[in-house]
PDB file of C-alpha atoms in Angstrom:
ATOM      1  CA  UNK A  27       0.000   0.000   0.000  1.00 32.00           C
ATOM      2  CA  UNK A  28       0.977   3.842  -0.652  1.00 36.00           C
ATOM      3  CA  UNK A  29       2.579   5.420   2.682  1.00 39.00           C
ATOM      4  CA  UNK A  30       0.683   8.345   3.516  1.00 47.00           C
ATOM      5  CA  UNK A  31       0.309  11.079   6.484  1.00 58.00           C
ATOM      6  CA  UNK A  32      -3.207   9.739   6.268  1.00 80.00           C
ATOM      7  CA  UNK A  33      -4.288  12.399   4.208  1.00 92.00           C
ATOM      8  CA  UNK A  34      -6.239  12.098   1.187  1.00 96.00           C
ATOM      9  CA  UNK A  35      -5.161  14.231  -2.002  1.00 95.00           C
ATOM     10  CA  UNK A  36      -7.912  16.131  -3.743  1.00 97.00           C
ATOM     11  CA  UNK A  37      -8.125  16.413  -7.778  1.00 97.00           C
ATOM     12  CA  UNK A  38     -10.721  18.990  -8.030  1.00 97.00           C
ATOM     13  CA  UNK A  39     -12.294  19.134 -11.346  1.00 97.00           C
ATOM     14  CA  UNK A  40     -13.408  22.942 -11.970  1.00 96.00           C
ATOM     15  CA  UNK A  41     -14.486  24.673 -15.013  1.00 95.00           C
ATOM     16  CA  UNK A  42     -16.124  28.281 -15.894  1.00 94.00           C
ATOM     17  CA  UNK A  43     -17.425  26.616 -18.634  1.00 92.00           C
ATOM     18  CA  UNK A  44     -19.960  25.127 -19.503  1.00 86.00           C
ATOM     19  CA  UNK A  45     -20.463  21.539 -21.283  1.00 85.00           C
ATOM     20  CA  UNK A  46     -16.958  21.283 -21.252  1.00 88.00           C
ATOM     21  CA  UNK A  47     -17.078  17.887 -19.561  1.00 88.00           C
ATOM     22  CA  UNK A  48     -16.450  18.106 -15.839  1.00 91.00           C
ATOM     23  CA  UNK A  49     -18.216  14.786 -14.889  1.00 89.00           C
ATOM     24  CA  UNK A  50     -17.383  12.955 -17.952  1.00 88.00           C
ATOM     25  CA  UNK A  51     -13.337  14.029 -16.999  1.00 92.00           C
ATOM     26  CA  UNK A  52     -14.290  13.406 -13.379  1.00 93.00           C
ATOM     27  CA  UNK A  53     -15.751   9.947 -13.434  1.00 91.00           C
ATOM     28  CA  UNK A  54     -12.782   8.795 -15.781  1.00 91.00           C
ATOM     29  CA  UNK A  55     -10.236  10.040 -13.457  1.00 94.00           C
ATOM     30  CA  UNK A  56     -11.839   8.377 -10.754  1.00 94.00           C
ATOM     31  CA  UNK A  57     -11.387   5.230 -12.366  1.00 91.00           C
ATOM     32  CA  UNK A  58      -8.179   6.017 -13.614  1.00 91.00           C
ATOM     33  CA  UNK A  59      -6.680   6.538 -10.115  1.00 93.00           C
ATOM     34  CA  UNK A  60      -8.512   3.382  -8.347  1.00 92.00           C
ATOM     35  CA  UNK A  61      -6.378   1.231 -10.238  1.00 87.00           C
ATOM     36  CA  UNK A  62      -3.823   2.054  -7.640  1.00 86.00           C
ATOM     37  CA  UNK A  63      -5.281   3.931  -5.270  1.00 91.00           C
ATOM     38  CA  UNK A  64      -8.541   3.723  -2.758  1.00 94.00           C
ATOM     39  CA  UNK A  65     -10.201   6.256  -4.186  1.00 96.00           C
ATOM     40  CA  UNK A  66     -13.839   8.310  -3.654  1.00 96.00           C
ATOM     41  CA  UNK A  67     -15.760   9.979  -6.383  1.00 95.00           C
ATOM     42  CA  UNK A  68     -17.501  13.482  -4.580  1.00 94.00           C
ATOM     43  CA  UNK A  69     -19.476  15.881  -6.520  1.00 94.00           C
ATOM     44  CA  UNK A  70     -19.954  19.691  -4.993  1.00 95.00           C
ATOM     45  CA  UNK A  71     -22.928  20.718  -7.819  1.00 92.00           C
ATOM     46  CA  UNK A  72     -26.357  20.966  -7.288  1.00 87.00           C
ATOM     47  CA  UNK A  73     -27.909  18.933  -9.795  1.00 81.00           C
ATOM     48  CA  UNK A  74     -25.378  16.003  -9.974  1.00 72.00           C
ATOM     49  CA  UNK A  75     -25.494  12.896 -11.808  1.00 57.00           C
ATOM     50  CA  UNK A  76     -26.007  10.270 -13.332  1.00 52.00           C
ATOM     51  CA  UNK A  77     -28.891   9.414 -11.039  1.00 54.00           C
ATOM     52  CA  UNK A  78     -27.851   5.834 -11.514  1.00 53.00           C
ATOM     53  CA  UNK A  79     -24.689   5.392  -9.961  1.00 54.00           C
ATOM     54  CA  UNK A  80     -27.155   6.082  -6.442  1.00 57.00           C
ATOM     55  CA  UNK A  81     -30.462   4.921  -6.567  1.00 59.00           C
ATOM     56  CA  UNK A  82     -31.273   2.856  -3.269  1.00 61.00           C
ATOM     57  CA  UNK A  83     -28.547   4.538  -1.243  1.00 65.00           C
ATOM     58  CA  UNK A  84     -30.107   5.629   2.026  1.00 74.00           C
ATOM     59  CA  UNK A  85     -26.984   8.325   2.481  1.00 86.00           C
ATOM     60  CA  UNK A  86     -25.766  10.831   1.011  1.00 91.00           C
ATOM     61  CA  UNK A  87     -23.582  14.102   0.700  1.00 93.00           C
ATOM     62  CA  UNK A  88     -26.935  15.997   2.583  1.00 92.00           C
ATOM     63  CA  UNK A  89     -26.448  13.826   5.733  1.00 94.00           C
ATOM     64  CA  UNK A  90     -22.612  14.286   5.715  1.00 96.00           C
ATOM     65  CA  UNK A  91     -23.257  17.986   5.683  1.00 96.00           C
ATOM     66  CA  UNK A  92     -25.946  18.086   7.946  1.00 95.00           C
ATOM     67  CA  UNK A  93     -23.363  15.921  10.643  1.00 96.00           C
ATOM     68  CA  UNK A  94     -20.780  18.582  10.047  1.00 96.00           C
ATOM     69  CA  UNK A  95     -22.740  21.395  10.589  1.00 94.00           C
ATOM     70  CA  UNK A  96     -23.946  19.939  13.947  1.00 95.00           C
ATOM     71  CA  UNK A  97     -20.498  18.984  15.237  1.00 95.00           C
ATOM     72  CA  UNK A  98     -20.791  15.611  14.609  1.00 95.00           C
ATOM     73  CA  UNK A  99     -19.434  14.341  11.679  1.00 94.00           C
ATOM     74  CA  UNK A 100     -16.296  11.246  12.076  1.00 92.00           C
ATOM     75  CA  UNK A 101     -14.521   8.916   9.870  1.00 91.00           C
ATOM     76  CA  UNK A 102     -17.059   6.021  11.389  1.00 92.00           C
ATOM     77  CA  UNK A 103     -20.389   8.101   9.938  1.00 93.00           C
ATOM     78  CA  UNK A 104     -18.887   9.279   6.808  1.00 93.00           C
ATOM     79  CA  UNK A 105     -17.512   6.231   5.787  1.00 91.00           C
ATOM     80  CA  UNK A 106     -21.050   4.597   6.177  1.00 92.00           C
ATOM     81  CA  UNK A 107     -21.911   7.432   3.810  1.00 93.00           C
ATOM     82  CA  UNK A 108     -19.788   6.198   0.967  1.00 93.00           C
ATOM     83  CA  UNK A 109     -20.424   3.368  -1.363  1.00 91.00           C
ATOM     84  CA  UNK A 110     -18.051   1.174  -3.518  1.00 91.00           C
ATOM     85  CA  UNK A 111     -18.655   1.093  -6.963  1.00 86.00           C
ATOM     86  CA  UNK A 112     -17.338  -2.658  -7.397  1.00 78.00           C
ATOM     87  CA  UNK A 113     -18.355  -2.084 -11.647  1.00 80.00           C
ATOM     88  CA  UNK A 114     -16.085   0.739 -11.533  1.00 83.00           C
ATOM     89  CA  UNK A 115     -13.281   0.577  -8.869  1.00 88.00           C
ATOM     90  CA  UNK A 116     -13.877   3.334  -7.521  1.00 93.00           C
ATOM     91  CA  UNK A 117     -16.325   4.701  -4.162  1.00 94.00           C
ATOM     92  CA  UNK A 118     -18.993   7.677  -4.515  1.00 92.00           C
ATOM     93  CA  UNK A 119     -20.124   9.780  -1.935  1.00 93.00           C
ATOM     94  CA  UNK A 120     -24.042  10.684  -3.403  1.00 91.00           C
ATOM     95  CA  UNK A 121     -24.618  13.714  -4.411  1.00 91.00           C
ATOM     96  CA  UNK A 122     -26.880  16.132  -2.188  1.00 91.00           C
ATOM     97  CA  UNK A 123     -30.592  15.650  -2.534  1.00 87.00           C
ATOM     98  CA  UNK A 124     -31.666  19.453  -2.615  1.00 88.00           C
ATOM     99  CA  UNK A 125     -29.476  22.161  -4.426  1.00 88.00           C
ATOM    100  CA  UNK A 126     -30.390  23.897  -0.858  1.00 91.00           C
ATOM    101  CA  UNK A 127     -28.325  21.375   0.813  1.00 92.00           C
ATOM    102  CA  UNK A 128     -24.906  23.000  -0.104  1.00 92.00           C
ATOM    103  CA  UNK A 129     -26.243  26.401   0.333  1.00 90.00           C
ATOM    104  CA  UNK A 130     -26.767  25.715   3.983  1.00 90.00           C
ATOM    105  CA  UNK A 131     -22.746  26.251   4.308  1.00 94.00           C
ATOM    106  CA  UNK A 132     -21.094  29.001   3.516  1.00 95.00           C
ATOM    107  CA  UNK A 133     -17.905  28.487   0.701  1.00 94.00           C
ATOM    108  CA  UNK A 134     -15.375  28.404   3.992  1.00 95.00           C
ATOM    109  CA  UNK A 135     -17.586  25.734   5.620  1.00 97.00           C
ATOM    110  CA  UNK A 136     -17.468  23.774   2.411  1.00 96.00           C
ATOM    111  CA  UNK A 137     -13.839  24.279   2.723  1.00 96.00           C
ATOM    112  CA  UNK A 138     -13.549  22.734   6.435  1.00 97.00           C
ATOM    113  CA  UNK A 139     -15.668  20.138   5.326  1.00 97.00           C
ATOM    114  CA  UNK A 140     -13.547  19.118   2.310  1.00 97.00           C
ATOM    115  CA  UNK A 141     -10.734  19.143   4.983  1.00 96.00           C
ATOM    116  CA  UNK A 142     -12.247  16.647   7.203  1.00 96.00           C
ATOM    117  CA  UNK A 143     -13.167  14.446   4.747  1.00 96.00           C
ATOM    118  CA  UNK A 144      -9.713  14.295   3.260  1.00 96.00           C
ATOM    119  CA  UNK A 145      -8.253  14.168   6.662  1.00 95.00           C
ATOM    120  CA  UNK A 146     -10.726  11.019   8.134  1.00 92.00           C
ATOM    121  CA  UNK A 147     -12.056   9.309   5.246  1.00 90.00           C
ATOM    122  CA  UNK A 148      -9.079   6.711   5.052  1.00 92.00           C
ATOM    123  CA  UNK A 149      -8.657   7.289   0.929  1.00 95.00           C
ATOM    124  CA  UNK A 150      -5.983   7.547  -0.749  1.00 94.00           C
ATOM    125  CA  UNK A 151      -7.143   9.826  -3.362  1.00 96.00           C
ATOM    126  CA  UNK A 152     -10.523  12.404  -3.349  1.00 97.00           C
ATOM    127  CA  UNK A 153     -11.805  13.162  -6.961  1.00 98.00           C
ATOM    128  CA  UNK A 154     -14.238  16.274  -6.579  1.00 97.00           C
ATOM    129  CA  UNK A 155     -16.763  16.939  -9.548  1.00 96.00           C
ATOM    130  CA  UNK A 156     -18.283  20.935  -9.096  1.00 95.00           C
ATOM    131  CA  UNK A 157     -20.453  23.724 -10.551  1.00 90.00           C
ATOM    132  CA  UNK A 158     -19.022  26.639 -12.055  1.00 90.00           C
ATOM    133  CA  UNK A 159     -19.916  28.951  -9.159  1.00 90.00           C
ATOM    134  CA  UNK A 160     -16.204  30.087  -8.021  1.00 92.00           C
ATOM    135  CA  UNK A 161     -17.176  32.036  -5.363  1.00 90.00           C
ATOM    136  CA  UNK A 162     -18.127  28.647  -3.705  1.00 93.00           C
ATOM    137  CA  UNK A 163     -15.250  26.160  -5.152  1.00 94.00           C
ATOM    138  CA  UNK A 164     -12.224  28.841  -4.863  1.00 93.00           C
ATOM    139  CA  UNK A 165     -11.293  28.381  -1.117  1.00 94.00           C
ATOM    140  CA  UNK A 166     -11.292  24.492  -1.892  1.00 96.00           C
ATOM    141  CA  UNK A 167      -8.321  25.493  -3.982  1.00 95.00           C
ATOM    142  CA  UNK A 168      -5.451  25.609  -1.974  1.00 93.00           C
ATOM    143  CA  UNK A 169      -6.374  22.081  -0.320  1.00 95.00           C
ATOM    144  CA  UNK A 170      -5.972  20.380  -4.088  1.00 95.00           C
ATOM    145  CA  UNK A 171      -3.189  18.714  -5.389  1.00 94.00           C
ATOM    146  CA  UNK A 172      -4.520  19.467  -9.090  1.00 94.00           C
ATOM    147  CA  UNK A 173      -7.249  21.777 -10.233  1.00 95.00           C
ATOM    148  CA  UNK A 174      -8.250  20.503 -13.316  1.00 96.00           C
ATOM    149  CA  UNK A 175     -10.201  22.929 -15.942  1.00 95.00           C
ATOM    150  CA  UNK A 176     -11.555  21.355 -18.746  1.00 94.00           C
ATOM    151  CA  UNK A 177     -11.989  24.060 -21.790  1.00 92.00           C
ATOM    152  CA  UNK A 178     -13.706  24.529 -24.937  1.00 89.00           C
ATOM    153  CA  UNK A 179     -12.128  26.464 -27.774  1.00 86.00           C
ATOM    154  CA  UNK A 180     -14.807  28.724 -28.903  1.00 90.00           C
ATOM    155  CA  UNK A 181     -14.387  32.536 -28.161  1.00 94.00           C
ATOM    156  CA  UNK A 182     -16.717  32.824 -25.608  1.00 93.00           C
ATOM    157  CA  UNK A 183     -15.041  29.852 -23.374  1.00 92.00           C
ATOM    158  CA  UNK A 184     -12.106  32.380 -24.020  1.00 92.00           C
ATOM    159  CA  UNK A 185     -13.245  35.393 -22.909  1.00 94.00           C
ATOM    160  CA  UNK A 186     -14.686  33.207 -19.475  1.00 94.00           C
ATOM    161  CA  UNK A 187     -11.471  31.509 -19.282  1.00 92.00           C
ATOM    162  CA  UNK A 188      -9.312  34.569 -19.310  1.00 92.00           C
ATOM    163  CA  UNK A 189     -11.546  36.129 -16.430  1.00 93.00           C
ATOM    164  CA  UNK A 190     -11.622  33.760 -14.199  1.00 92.00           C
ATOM    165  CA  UNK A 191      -7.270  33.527 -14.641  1.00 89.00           C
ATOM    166  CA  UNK A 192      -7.441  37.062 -13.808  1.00 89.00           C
ATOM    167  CA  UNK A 193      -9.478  36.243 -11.061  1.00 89.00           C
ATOM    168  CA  UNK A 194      -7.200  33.812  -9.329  1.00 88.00           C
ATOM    169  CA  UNK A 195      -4.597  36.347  -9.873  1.00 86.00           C
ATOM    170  CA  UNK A 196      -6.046  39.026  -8.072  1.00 86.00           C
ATOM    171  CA  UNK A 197      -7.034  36.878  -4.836  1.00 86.00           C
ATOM    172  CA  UNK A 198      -3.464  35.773  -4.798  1.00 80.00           C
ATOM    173  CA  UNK A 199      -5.425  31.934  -5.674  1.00 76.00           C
ATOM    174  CA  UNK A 200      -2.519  31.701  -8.067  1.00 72.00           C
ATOM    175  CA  UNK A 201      -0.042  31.006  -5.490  1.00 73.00           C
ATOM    176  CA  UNK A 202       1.131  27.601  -7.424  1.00 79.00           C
ATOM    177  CA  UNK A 203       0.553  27.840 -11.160  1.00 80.00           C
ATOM    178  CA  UNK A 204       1.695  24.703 -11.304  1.00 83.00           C
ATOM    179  CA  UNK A 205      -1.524  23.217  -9.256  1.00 90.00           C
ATOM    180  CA  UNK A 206      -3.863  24.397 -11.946  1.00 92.00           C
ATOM    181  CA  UNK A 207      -3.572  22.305 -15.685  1.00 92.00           C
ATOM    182  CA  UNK A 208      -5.779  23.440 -18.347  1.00 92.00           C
ATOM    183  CA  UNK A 209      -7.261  20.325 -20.484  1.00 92.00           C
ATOM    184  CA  UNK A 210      -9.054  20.247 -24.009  1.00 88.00           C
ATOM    185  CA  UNK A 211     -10.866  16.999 -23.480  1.00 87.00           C
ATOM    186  CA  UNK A 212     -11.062  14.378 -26.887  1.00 82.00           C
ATOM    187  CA  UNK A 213     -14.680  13.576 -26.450  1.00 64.00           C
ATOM    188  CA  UNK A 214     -17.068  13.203 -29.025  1.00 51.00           C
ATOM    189  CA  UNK A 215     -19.650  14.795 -30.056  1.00 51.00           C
ATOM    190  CA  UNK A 216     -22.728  12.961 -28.222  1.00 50.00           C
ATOM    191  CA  UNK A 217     -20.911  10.866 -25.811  1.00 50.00           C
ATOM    192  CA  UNK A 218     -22.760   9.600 -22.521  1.00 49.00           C
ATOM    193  CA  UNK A 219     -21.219  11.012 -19.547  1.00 46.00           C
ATOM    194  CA  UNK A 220     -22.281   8.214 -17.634  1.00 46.00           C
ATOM    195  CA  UNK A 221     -20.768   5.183 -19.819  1.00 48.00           C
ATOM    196  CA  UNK A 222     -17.198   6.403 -19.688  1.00 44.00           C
ATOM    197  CA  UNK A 223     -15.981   4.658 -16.418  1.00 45.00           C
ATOM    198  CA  UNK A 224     -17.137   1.524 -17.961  1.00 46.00           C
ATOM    199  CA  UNK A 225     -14.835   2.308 -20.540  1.00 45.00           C
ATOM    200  CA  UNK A 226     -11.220   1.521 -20.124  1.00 47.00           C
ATOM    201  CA  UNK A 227     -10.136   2.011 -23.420  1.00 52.00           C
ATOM    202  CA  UNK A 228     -12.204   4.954 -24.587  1.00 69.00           C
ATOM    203  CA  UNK A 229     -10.533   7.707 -26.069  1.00 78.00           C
ATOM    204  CA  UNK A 230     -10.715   9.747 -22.917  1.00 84.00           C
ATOM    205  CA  UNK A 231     -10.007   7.057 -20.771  1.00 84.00           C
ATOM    206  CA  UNK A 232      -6.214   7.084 -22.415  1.00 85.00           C
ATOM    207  CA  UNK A 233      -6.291  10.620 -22.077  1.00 88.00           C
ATOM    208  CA  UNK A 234      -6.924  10.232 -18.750  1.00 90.00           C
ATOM    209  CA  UNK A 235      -4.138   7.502 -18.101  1.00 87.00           C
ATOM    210  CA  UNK A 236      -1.771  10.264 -19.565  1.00 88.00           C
ATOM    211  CA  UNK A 237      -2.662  12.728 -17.545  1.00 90.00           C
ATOM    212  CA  UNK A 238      -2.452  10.964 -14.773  1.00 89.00           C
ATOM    213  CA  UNK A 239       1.413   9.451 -15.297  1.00 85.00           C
ATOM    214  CA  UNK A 240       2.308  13.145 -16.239  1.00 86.00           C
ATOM    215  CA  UNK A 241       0.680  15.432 -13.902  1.00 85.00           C
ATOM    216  CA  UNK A 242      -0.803  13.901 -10.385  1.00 87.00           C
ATOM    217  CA  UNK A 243       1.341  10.681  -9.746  1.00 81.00           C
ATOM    218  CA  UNK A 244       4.032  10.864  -7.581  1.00 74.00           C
ATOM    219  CA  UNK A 245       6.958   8.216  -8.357  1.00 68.00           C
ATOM    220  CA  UNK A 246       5.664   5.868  -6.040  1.00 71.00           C
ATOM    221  CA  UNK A 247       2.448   6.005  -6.824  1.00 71.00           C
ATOM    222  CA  UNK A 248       3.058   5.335 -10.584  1.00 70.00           C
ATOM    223  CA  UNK A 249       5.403   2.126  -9.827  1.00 74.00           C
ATOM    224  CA  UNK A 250       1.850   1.136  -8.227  1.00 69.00           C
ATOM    225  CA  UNK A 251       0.010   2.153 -10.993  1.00 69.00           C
ATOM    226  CA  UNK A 252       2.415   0.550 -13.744  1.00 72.00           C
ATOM    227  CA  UNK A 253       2.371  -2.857 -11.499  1.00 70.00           C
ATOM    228  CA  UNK A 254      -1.684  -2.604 -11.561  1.00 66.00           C
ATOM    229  CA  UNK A 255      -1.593  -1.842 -15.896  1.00 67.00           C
ATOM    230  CA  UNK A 256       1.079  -4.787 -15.793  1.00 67.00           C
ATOM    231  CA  UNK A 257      -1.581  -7.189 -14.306  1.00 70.00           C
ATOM    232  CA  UNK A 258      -4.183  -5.693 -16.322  1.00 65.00           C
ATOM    233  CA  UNK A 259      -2.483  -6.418 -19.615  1.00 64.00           C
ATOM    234  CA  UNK A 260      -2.018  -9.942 -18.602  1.00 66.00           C
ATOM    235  CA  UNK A 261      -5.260 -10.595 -17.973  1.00 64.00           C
ATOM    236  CA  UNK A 262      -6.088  -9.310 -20.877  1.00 57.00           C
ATOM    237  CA  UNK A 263      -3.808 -11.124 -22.972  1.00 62.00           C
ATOM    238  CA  UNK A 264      -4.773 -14.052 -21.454  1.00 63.00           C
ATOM    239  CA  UNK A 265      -8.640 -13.366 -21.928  1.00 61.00           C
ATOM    240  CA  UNK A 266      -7.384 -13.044 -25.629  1.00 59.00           C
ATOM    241  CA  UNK A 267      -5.946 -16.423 -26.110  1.00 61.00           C
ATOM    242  CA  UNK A 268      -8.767 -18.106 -24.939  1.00 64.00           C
ATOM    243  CA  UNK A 269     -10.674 -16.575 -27.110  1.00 58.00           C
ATOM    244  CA  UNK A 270      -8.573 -17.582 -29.663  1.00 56.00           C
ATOM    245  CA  UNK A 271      -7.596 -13.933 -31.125  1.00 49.00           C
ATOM    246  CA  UNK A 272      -4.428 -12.175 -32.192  1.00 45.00           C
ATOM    247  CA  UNK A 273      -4.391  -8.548 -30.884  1.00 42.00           C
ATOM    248  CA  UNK A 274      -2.648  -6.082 -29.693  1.00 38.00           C
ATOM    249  CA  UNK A 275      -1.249  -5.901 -25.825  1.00 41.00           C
ATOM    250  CA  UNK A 276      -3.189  -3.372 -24.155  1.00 35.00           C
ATOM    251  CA  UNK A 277      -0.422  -1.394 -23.152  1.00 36.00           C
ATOM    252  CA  UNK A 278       0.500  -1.117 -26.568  1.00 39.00           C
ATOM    253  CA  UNK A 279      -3.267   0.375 -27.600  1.00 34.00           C
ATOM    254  CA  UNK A 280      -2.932   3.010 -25.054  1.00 33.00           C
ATOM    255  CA  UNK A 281       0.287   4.317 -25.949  1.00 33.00           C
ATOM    256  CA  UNK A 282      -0.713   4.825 -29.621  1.00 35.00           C
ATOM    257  CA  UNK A 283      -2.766   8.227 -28.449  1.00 34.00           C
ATOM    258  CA  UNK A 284      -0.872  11.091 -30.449  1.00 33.00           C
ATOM    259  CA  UNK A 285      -2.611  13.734 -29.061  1.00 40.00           C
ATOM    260  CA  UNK A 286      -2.575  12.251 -24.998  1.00 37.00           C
ATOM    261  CA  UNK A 287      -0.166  15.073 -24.234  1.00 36.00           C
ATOM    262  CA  UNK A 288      -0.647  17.798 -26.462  1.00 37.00           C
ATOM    263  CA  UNK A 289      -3.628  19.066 -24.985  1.00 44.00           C
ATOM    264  CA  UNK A 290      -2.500  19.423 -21.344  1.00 47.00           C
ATOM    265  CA  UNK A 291      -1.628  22.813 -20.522  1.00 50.00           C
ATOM    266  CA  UNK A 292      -0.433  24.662 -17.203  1.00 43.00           C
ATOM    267  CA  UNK A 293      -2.087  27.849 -16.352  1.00 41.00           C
ATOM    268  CA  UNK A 294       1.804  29.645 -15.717  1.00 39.00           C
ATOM    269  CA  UNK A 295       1.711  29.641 -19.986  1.00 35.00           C
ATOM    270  CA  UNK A 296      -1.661  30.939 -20.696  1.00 43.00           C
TER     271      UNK A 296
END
């Protein structure tokens, strides 16, 4: 297992734009990671889906917050709170069940709350889905190890993009360029949000797996990640030759992805 100080690291996915494919980037991170880490899928918007991944769960992220802001929120209650995802890898705190829920905190309380969670949960890794309201993600800032800001290209998304920069600038957010990594995601036009983590060789998926070795694993962490795609491979192969069929390792298919690390940008060269 990965030493840690017990704390969790957070990958907040944040965007000023719209449609630009938070959740989509957010669920196949998620399931990126949990190949070598214990990791929990949490999503700070109001309206959050899909609706699927939680029907029947009796908990959610409106009891957690409730607990916290009554004092009485611990690792014990808000790990009954969370739920593994065994077709995925990966565990998901459920969304809130009334956009009111999250305004019953103000954007500091969301902060302590993010804190304690990342401090008691027992994860290794935190992957945080939001809305574009950054008066309410921006504190959350400083406690990630990545904020990740997928973009569109149009001139609009520009023009939003640019603002909010300027924005992080001026409340001194900016502190570590290096935190925040600008992404143009390669999804298609039309593509379900909620069948990529059941996709492990989707186009974003190996965009994802790039990201991932390049950006937010440290060196241990990969070695733990490349033993995990090792055994993954294998069992693939081997699912292969029972099947009878000549193909292509699958370590091989996800390094033929020529544009994995041309769209991954820091914010210090905007």
């Amino acid at each position: 297992p990965i030493e840690k100080d017990g704390r969790a690291k957070l990958y907040t996915v944040f965007s000023p734009i719209g449609r630009s494919g938070k959740t989509s980037l957010s669920l196949s991170l998620a399931k990126t990671l949990s190949a070598s880490m214990h990791t929990l899928l949490l999503s700070f918007e109001e309206t959050a889906g899909p609706a699927s991944f939680y029907r029947g769960k009796e908990g959610s992220l409106t009891e957690a917050l409730y607990y916290f802001k009554e004092g009485k929120l611990n690792a014990l209650r808000l790990n009954s709170l969370c739920y593994p995802l065994e077709h995925a890898g990966f565990s998901v705190l459920p969304p809130v069940r009334n956009p009111e829920d999250l305004s019953a905190l103000s954007a500091s309380e969301l902060a302590d709350f993010t804190e304690l969670l990342l401090s008691s949960s027992g994860f290794d890794a935190v992957v945080l889905d939001t809305d574009p309201l950054v008066s309410r993600i921006a504190p959350i800032f400083p406690l990630s190890e990545r904020v990740l800001i997928p973009v569109r290209e149009d001139a609009c998304s520009r023009r939003k993009l640019s603002q909010f920069i300027h924005y992080l600038e001026y409340s001194s957010l900016l502190g570590r360029p290096e935190r925040f990594v600008k992404l143009l995601l390669p999804l298609t036009e039309g593509e379900d949000p909620a069948s990529i983590a059941a996709l492990p060789e989707s186009l974003l998926s190996d965009f994802t797996l790039s990201l991932a070795k390049r950006c937010l694993l440290s060196p241990e962490e990969e070695l733990l990640f490349q033993e995990a795609e090792e055994e993954e491979t294998e069992e693939y192969e081997a699912s292969e030759r029972e099947d009878g069929e000549d193909s292509l390792p699958l370590s091989e298919k996800l390094s033929e992805s020529p544009e994995e690390v041309s769209e991954i940008d820091l914010c210090r060269g905007l």
